[in-house]
Short mmCIF file of C-alpha atoms in Angstrom, two decimals:
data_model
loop_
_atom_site.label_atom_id
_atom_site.label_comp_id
_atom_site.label_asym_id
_atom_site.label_seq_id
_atom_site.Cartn_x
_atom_site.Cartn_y
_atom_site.Cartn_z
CA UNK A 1 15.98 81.78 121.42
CA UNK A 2 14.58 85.54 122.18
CA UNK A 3 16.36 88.65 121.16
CA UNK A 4 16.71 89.37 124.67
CA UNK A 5 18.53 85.77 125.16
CA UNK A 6 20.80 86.51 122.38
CA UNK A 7 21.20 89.91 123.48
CA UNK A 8 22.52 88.51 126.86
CA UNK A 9 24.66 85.85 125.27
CA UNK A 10 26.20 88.48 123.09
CA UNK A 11 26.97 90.41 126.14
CA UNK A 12 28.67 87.17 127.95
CA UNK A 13 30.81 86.05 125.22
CA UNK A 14 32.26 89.94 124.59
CA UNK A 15 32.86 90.13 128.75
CA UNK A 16 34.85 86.68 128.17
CA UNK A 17 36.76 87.80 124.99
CA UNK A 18 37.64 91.04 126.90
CA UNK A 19 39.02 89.61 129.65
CA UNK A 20 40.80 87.36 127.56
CA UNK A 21 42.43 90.45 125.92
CA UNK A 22 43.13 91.83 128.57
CA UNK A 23 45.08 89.12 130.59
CA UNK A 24 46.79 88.85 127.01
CA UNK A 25 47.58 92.49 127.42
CA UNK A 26 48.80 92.61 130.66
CA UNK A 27 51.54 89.32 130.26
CA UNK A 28 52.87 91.69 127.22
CA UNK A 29 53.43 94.61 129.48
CA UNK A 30 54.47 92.83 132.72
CA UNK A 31 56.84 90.21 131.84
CA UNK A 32 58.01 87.82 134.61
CA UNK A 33 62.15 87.71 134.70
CA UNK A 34 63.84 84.76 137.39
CA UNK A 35 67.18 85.41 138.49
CA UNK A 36 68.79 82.44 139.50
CA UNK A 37 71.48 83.20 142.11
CA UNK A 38 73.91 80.91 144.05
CA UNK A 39 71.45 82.26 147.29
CA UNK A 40 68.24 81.49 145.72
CA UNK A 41 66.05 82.54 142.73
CA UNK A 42 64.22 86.23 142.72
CA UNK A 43 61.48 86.56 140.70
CA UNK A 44 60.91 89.94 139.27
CA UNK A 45 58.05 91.72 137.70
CA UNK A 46 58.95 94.44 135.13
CA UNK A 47 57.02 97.50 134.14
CA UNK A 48 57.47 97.45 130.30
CA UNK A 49 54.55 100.32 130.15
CA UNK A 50 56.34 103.02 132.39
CA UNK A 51 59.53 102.05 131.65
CA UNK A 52 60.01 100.51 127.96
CA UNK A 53 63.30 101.95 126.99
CA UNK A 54 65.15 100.24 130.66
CA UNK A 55 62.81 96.91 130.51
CA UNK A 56 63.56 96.35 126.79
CA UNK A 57 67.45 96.68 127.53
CA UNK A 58 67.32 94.69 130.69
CA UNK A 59 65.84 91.83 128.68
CA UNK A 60 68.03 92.45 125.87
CA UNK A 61 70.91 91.66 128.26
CA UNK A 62 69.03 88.61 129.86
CA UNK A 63 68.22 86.77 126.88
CA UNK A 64 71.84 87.07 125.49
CA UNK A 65 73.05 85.67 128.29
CA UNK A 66 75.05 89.05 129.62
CA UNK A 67 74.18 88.60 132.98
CA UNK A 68 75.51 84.60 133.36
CA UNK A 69 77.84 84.40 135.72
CA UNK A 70 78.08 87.74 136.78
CA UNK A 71 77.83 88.54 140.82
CA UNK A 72 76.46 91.22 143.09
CA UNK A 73 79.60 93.09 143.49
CA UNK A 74 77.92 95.87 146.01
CA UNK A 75 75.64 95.32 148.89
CA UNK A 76 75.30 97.80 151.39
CA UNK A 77 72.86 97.18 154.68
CA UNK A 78 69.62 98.87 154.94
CA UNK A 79 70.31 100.36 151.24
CA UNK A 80 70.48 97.98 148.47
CA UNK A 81 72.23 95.33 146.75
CA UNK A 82 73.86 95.91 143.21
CA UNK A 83 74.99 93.34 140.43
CA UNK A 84 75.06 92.87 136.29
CA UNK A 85 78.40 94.48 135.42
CA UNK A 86 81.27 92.37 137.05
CA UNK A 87 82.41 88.63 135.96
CA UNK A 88 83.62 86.35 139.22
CA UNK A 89 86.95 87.48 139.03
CA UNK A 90 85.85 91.35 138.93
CA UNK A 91 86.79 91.84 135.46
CA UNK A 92 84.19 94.40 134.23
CA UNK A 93 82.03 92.95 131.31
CA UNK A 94 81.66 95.38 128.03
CA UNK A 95 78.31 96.68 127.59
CA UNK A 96 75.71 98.55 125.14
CA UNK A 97 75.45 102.26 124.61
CA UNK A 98 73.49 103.60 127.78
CA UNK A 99 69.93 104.18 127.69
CA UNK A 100 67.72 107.28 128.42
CA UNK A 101 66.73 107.83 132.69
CA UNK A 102 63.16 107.25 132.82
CA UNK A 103 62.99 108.26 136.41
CA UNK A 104 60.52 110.39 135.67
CA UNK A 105 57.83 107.77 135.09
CA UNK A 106 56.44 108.04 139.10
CA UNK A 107 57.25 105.05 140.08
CA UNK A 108 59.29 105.87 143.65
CA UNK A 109 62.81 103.97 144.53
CA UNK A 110 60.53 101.76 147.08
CA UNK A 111 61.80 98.52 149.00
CA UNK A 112 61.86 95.16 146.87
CA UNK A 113 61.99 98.21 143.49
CA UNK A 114 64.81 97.25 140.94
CA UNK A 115 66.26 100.29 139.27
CA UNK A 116 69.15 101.17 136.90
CA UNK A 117 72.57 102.49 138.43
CA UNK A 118 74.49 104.68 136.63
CA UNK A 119 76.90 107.27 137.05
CA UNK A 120 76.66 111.13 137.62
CA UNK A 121 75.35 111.20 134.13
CA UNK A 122 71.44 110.49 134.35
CA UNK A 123 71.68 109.23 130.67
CA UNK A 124 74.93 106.68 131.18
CA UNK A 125 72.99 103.50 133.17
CA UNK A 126 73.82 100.11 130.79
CA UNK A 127 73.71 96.76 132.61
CA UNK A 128 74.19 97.46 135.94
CA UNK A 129 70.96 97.63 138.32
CA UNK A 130 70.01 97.28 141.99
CA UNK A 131 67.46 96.11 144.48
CA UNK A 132 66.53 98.62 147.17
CA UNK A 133 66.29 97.06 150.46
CA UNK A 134 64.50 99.82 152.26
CA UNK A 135 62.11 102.76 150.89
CA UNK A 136 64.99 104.96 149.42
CA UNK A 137 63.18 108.33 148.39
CA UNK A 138 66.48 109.61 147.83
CA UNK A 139 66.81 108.25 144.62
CA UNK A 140 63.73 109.12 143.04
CA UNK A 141 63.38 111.95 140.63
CA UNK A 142 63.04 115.55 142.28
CA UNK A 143 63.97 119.46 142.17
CA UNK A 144 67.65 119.36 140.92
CA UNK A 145 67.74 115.22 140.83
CA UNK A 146 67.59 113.34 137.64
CA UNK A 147 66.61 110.21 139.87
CA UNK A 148 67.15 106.71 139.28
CA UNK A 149 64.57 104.81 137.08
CA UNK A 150 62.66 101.93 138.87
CA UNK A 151 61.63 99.70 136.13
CA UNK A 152 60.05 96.55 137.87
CA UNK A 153 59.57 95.16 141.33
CA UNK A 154 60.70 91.61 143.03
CA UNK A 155 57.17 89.56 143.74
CA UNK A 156 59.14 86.23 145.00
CA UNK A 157 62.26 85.65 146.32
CA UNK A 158 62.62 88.79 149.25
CA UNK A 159 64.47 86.33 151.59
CA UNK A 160 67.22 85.81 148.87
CA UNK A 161 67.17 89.61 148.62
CA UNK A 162 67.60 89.61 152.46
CA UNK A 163 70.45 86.82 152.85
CA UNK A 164 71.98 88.46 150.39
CA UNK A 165 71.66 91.99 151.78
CA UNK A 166 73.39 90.47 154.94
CA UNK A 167 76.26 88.46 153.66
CA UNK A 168 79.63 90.04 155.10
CA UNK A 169 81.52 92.59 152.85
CA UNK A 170 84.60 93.85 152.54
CA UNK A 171 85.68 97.41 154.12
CA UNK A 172 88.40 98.70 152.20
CA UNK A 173 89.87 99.33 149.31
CA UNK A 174 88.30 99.46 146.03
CA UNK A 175 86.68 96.53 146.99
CA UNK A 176 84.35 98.45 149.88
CA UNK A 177 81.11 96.59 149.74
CA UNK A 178 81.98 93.48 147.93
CA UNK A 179 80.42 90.10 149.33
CA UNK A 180 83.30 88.30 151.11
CA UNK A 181 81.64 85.01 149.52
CA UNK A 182 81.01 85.70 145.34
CA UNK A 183 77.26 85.73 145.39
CA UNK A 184 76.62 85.26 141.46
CA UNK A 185 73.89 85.40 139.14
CA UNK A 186 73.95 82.27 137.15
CA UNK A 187 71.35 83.18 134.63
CA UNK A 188 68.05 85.47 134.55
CA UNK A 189 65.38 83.62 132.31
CA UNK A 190 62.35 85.31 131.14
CA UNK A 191 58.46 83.77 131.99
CA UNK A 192 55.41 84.48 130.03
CA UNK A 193 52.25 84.57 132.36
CA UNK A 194 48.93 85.88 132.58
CA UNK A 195 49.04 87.18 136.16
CA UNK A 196 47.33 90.43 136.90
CA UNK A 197 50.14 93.20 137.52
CA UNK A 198 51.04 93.44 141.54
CA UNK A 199 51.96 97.42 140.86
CA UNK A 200 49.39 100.00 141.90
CA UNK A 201 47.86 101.57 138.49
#
């Protein structure tokens, strides 16, 4: 074999290696979370690079079983859909310390986003998150708005999203916005996979 054939052959078997590293890199920074609901299963994909501090609790939550069982306890129309802090019988669930807003990582409050609710406090979200159903600008960070931090994206599963967006809700009380019909979350498991990242770089 020539120098120049094992120059070439060098340069194949590093291109193959680094695309191996990278797919390697990009499962460990985009893992795959399924949340298995009594409408369907949504498949999210989380952005553990421009949000670590949110993904890291979100999966803390999900592997230790928090979120079994729990429901979507607010859906509003054309808004978003809210779940991960209320048992079936409304009883609210006891949670970690809060975590940091990372709103100001870029990523906008777009449809099919999943971000963090929290109060008035920017630093008080815990368990609780949401799915926008529409591009809600709102919400992102801004001049005199802490924002709410997006921190992963549903890539399967919109018409669950949807069907749940339009079950009926009650419209009063303290109940305003609660799914006539318990829609609950019966587990989230987490995937491995080596698919490229859907998410604009």
């Amino acid at each position: 074999m020539t120098k120049l054939s094992k120059h070439f052959l060098s340069l194949i078997v590093l291109s193959i290696f680094s695309a191996s590293a990278s797919a390697e890199e990009n499962a460990a920074k985009y893992p795959i979370a399924i949340m298995h609901t009594t409408k369907g299963a949504i498949t999210l994909e989380l952005y553990a690079d421009k949000a670590p501090v949110t993904v890291a609790n979100f999966l803390d939550y999900a592997k230790s079983g928090f979120y079994n069982n729990t429901i979507f306890h607010r859906v509003i129309k054309r808004f978003m859909i809210q779940g991960g802090g209320f048992s079936k019988d409304m009883q609210k669930k006891t949670t970690n310390p809060p975590i940091v807003n990372e709103a100001s990582n870029g990523i906008h409050n777009d449809r099919w986003t999943i971000a963090m609710a929290r109060t008035n406090d920017p630093n008080s979200a815990t368990s609780q998150f949401f799915i926008n159903t529409k591009m809600n600008s709102a919400l992102d960070k801004g001049r005199g708005n802490p924002g709410y931090t997006v921190f992963g994206a549903v890539i399967d599963g919109q018409h669950v999203v949807k069907a749940i967006e339009k079950t009926q809700v009650s419209s009063v009380g303290m109940h305003q916005h609660l799914p006539v019909e318990p829609i609950i979350i019966e587990r989230i498991t987490i995937e491995s996979t080596t698919i490229e990242s859907t998410k604009t770089k």
